[in-house]
PDB file of C-alpha atoms and ligand atoms in Angstrom:
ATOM      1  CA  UNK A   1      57.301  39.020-116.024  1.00 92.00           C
ATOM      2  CA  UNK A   2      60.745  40.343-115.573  1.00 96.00           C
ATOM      3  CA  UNK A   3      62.530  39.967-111.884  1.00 98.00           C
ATOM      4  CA  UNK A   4      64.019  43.596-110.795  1.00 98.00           C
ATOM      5  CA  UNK A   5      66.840  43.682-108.304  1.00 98.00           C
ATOM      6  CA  UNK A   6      67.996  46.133-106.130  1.00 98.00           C
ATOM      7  CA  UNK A   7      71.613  45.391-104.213  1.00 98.00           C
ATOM      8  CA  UNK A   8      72.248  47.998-101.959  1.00 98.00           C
ATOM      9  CA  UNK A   9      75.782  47.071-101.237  1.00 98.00           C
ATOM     10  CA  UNK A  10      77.037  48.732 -98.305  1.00 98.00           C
ATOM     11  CA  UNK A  11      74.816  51.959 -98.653  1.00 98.00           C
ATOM     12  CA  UNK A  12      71.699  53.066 -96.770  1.00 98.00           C
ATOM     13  CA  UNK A  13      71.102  52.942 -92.798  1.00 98.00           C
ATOM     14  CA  UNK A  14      68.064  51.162 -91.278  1.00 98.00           C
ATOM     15  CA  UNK A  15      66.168  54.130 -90.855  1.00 98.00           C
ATOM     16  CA  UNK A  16      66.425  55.165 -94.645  1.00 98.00           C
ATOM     17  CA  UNK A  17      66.121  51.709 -95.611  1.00 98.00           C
ATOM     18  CA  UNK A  18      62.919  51.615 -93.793  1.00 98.00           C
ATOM     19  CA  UNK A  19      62.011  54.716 -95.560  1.00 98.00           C
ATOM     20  CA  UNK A  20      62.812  53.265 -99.093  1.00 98.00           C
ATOM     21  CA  UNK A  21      61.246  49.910 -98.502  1.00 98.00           C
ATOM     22  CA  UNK A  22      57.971  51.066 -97.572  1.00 97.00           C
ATOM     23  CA  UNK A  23      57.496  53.833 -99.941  1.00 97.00           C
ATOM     24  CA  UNK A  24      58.700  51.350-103.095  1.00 97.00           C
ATOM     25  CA  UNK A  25      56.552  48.628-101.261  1.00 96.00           C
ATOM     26  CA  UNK A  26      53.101  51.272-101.829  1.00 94.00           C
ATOM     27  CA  UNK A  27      54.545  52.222-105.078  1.00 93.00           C
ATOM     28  CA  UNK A  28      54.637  48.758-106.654  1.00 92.00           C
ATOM     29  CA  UNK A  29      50.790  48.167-105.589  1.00 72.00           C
ATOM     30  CA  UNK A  30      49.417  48.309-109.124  1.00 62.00           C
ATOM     31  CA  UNK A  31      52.559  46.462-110.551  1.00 54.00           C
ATOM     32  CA  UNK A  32      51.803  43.331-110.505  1.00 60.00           C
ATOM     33  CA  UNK A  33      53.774  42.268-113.529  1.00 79.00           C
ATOM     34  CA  UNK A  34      57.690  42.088-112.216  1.00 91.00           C
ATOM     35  CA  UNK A  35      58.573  40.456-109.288  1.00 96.00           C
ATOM     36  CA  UNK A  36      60.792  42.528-107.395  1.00 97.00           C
ATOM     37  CA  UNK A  37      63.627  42.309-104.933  1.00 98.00           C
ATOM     38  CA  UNK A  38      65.871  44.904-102.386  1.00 98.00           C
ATOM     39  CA  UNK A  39      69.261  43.262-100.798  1.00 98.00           C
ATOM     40  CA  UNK A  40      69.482  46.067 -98.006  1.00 98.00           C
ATOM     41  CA  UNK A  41      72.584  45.718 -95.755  1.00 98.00           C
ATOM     42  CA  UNK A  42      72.041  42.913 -92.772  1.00 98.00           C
ATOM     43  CA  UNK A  43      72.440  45.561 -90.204  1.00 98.00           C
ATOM     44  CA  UNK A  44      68.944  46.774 -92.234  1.00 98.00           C
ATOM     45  CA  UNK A  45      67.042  43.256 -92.787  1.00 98.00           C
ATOM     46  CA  UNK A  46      63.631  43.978 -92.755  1.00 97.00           C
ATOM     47  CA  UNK A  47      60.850  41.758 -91.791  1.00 98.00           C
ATOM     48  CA  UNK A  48      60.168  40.000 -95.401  1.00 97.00           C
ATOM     49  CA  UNK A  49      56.184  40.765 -95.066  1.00 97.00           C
ATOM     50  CA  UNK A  50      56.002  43.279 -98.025  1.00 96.00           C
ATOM     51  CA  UNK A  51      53.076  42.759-100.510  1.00 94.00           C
ATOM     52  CA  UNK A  52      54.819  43.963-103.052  1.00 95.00           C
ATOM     53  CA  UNK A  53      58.673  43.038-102.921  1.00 97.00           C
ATOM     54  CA  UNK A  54      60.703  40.463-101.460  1.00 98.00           C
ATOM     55  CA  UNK A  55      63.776  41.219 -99.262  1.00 98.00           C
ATOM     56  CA  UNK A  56      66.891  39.300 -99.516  1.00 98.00           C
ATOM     57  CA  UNK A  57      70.243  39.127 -97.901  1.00 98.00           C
ATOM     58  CA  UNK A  58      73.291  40.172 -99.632  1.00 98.00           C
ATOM     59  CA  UNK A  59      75.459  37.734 -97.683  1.00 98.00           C
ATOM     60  CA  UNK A  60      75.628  35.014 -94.560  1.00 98.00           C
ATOM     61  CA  UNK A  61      77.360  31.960 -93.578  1.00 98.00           C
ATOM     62  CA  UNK A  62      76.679  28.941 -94.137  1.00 98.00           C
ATOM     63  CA  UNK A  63      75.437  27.909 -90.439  1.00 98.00           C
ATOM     64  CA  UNK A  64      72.513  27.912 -88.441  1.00 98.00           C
ATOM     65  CA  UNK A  65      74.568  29.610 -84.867  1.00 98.00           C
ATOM     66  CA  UNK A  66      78.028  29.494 -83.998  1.00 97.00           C
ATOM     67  CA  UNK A  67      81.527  31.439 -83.891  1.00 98.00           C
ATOM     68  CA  UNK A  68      82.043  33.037 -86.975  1.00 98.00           C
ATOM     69  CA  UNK A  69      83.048  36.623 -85.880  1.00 98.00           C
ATOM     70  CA  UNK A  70      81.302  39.080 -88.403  1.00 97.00           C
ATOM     71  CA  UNK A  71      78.875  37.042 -90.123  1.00 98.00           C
ATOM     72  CA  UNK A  72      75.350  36.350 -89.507  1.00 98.00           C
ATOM     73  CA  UNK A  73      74.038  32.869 -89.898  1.00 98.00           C
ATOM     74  CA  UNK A  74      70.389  31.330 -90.386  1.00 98.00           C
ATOM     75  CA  UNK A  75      69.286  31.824 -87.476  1.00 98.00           C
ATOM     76  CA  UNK A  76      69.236  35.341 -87.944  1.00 98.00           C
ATOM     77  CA  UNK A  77      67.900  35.232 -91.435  1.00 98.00           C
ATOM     78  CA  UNK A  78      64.754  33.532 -89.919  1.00 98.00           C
ATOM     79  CA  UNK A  79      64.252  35.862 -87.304  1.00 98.00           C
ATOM     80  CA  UNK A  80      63.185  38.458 -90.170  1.00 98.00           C
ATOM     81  CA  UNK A  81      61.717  35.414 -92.139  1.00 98.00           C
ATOM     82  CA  UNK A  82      64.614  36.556 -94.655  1.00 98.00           C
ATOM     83  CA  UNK A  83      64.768  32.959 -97.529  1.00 98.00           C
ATOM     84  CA  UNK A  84      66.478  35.014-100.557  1.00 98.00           C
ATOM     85  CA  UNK A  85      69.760  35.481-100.389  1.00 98.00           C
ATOM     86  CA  UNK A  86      73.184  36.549-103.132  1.00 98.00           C
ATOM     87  CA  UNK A  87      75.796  34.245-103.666  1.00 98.00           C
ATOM     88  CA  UNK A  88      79.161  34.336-105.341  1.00 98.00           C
ATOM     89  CA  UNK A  89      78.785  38.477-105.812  1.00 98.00           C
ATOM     90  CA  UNK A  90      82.296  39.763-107.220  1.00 98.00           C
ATOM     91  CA  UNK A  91      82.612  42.353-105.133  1.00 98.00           C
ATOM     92  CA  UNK A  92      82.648  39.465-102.659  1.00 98.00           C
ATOM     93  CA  UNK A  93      84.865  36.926-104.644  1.00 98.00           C
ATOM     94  CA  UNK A  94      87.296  39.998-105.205  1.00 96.00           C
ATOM     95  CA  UNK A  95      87.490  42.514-102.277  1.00 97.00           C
ATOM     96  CA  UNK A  96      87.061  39.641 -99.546  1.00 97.00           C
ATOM     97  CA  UNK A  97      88.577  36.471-101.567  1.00 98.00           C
ATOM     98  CA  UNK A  98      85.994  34.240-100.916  1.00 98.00           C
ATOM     99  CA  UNK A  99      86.435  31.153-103.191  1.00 98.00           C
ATOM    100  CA  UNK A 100      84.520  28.977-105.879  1.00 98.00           C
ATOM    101  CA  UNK A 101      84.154  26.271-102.460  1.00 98.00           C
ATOM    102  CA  UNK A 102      82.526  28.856 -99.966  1.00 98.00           C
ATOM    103  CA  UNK A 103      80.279  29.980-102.458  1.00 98.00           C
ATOM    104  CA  UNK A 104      79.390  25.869-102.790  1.00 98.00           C
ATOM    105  CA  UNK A 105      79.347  25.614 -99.376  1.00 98.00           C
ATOM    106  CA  UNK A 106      76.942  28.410 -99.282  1.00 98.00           C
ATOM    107  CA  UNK A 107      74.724  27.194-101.927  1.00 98.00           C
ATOM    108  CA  UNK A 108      74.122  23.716-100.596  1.00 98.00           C
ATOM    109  CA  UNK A 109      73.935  24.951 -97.591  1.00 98.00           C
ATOM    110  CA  UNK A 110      70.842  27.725 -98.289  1.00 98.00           C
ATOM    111  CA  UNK A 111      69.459  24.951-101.018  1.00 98.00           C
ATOM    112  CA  UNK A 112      68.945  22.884 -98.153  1.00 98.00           C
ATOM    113  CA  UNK A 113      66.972  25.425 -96.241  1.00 98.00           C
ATOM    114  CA  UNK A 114      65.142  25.981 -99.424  1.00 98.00           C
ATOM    115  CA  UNK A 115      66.321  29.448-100.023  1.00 98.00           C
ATOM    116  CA  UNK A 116      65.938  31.423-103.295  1.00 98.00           C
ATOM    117  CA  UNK A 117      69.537  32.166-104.453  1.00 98.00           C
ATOM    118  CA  UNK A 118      70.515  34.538-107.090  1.00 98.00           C
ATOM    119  CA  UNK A 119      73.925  33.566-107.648  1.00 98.00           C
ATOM    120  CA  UNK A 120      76.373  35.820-109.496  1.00 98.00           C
ATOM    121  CA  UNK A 121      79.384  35.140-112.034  1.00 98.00           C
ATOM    122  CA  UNK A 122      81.118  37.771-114.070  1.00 98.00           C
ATOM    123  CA  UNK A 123      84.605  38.026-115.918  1.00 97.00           C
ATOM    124  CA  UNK A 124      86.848  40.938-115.285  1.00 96.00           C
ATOM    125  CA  UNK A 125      88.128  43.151-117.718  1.00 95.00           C
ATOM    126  CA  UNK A 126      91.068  40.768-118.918  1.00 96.00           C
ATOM    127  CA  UNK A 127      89.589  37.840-119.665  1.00 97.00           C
ATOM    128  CA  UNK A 128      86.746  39.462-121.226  1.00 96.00           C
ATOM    129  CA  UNK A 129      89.700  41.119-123.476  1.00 95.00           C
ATOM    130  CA  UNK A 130      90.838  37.282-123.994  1.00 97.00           C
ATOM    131  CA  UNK A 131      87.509  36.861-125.958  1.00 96.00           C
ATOM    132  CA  UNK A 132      84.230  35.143-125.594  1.00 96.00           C
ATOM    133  CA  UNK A 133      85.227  31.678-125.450  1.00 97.00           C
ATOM    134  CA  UNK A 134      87.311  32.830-122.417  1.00 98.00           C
ATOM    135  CA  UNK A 135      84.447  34.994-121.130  1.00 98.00           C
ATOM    136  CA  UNK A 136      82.499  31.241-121.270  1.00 98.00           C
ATOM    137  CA  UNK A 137      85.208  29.286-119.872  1.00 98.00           C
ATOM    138  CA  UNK A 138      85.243  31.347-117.195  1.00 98.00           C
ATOM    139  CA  UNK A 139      82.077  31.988-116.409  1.00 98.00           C
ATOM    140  CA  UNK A 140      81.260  27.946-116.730  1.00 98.00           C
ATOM    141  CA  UNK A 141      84.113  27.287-113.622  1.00 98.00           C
ATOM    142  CA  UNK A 142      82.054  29.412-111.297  1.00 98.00           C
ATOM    143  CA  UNK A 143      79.375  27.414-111.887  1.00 98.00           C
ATOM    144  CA  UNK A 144      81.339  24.715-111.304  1.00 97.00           C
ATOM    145  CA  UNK A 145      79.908  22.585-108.186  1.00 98.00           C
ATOM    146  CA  UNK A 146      76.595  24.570-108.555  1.00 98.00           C
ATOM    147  CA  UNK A 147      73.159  22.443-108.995  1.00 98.00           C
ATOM    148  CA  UNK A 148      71.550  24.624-111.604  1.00 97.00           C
ATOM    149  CA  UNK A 149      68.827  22.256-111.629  1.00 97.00           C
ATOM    150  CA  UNK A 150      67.735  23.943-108.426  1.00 98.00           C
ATOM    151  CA  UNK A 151      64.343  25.345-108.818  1.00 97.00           C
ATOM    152  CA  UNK A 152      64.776  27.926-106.861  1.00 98.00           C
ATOM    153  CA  UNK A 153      67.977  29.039-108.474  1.00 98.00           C
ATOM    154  CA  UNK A 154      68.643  32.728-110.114  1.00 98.00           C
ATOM    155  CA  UNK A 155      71.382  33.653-111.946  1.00 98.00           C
ATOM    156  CA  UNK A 156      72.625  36.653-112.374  1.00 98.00           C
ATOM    157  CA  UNK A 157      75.419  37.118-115.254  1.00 98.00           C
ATOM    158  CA  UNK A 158      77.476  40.890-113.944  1.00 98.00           C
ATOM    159  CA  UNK A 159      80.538  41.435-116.076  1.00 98.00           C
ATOM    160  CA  UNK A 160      83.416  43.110-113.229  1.00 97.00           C
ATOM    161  CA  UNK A 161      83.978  45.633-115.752  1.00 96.00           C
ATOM    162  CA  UNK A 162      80.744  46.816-116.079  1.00 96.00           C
ATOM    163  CA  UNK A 163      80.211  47.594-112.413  1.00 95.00           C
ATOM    164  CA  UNK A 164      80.029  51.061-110.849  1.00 92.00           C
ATOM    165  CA  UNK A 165      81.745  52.115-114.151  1.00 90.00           C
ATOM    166  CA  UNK A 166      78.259  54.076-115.565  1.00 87.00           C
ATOM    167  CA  UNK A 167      79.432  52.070-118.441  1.00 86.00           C
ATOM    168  CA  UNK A 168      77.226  48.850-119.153  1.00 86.00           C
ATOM    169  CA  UNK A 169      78.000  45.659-121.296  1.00 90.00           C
ATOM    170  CA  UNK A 170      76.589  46.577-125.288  1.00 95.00           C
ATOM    171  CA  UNK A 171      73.538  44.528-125.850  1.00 96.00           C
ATOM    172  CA  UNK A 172      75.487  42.494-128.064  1.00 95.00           C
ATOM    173  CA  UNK A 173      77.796  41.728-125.572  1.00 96.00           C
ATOM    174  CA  UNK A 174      75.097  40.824-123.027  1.00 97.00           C
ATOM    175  CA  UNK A 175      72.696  39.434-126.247  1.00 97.00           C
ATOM    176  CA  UNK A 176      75.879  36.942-126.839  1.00 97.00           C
ATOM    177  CA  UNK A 177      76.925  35.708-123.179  1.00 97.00           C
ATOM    178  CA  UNK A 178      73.338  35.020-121.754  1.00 98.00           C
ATOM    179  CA  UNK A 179      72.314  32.868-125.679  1.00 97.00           C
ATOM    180  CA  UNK A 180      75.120  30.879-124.712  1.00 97.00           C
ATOM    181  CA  UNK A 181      74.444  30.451-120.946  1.00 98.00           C
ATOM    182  CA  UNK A 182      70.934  30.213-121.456  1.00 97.00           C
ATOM    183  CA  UNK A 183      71.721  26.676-123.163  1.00 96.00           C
ATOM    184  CA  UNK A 184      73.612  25.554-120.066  1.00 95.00           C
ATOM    185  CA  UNK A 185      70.593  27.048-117.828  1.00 96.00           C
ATOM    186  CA  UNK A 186      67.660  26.024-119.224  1.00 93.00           C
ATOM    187  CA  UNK A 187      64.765  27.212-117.631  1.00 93.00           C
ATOM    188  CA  UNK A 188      66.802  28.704-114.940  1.00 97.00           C
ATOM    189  CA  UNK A 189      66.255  32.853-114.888  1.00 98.00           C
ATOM    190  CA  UNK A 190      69.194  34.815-116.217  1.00 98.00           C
ATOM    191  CA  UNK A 191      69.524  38.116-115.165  1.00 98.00           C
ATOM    192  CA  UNK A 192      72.146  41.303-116.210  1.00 98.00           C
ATOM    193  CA  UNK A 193      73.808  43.408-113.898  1.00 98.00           C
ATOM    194  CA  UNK A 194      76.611  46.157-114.395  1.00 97.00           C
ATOM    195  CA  UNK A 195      75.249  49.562-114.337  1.00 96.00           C
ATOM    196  CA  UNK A 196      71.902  49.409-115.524  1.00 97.00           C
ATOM    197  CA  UNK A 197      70.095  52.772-115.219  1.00 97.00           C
ATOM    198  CA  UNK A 198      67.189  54.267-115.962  1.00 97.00           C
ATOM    199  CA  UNK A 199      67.732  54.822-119.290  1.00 97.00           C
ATOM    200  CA  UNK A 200      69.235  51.555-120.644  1.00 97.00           C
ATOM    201  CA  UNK A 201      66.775  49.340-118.791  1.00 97.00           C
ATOM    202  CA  UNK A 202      64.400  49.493-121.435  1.00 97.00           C
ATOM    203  CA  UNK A 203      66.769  48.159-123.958  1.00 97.00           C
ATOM    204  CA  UNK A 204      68.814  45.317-121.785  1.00 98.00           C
ATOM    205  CA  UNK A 205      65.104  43.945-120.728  1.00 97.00           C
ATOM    206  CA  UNK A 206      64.386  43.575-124.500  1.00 97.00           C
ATOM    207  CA  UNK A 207      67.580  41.554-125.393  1.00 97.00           C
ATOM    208  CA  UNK A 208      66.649  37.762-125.604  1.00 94.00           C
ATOM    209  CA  UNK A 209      67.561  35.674-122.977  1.00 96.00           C
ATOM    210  CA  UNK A 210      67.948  38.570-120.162  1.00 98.00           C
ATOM    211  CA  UNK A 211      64.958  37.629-117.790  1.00 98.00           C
ATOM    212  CA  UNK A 212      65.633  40.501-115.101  1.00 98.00           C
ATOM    213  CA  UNK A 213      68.248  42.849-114.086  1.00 98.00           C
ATOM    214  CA  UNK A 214      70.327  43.065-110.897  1.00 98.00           C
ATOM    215  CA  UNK A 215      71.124  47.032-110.530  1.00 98.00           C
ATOM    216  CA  UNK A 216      73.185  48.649-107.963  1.00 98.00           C
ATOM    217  CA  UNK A 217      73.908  52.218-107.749  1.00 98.00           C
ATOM    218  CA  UNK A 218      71.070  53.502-109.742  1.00 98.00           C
ATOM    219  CA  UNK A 219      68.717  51.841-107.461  1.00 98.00           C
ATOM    220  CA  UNK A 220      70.233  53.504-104.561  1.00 98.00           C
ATOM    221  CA  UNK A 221      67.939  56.516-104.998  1.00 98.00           C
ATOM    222  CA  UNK A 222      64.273  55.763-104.573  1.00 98.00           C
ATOM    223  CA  UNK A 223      63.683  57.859-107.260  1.00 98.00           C
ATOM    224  CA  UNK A 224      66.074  56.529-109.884  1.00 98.00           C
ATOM    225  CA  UNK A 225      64.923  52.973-108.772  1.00 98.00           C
ATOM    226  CA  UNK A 226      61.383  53.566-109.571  1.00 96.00           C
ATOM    227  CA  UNK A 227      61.939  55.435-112.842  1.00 96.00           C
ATOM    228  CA  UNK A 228      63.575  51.754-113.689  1.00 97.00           C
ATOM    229  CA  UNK A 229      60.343  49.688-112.444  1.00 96.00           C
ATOM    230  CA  UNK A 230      58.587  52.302-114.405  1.00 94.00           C
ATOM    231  CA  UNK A 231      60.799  51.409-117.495  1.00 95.00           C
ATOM    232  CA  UNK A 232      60.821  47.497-117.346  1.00 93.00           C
ATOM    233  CA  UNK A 233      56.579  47.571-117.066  1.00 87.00           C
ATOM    234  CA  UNK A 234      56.042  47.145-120.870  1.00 73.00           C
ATOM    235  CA  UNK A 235      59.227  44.804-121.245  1.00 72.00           C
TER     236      UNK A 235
HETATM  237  P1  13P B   1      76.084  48.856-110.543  1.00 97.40           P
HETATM  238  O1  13P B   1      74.641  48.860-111.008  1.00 97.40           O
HETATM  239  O2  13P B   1      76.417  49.975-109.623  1.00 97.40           O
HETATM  240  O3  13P B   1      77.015  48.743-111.715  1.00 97.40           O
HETATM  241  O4  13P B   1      76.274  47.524-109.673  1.00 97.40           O
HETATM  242  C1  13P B   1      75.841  46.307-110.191  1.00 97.40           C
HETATM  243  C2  13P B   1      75.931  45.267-109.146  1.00 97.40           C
HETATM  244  O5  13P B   1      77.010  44.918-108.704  1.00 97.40           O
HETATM  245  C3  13P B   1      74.683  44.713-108.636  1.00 97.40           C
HETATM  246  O6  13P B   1      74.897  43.583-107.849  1.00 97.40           O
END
């Protein structure tokens, strides 16, 4: 069983989510083998009542109600029945700063509501440059403050340089990170993400240690998205 993820980012209305969700939804019927997820945007949470796929928020504070202009909170998350949700993505630690203690903040906050939380780390390009032990270092401070004991924790291992580039880690490269954080993790599910497509998801589901893959813009077309469920069935 491998766990496919699909982050839409900020692509995709309602209406075409709709569209996508319940035509992957009736295409996934006979797969029973991966368990698959979509992070639409929140303006496009759908009801989580697939059969086939679980829908998950790509981001909300940590707070039932209140007055945090922008964000959504649980309350809203429940209304759609919505209990998966990303943490610590880079495009969120970069683009909108937030820091190593919101995404803690966030994570015991969802733990508490029992949430399942695939929770990102990556390096950028510079530090991978610096070598692996940096790549580890860096990687191991933001998991710093995490509970990776949680059982309904996800992790999801996305190198900055490898995403939206078209180019993806090597398998080495992803073969030697997740070894090494697999020995931290344990049990816990390690995924890759940084521009899987079609035709590499064969490969990065076969490297050791890699228990799923978190894809963004080739899963953008429902097409391309089901040629990589299609892939990933005899991995
Ligand atoms: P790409 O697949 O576009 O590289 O994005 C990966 C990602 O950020 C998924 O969360």
């Amino acid at each position: 069983m491998k766990i496919i993820a699909s982050n839409f980012k900020t692509n995709h209305t309602r209406k075409s989510t709709q569209e996508f969700i319940t035509k992957l939804d009736e295409s996934l019927s006979q797969d029973s083998n991966n368990r698959v997820f979509v992070f639409p945007p929140n303006t496009a949470l759908l009801e989580d009542s697939f059969k086939n796929l679980t829908i998950g928020s790509q981001n909300a504070y940590p707070i039932e109600s209140g007055s945090v202009t922008g964000e959504i909170g649980l309350n809203q998350l429940q209304e759609f029945n919505i209990n998966t949700i990303l943490i610590g993505h880079s495009e969120r630690r970069e683009i909108i700063k937030e820091s190593q203690e919101i995404c803690i903040e966030k994570f015991n906050f969802f733990k508490q509501y029992g949430f399942t939380i695939i929770y990102c780390i990556g390096e950028n390009l510079k530090t991978k440059q610096n070598g692996l032990d940096s790549t580890l270092s860096f990687l191991e401070s933001e998991l710093l403050g995490i509970d990776i004991n949680y059982d309904k924790l996800i992790i999801a291992y996305e190198p900055i340089w490898a995403i939206g580039t078209g180019v993806s880690a090597t398998c080495s490269d992803i073969e030697n990170v997740h070894s090494k954080l697999k020995q931290k993790l344990g049990k816990i599910p390690l995924l890759y993400g940084g521009s899987v497509k079609p035709d590499n998801t064969k490969d990065i589901l076969s490297i050791s240690g890699v228990d799923g893959i978190l894809v963004g813009s080739a899963s953008w077309e429902l097409g391309s998205f089901c040629k990589i469920l299609e892939n990933s069935k005899e991995c």
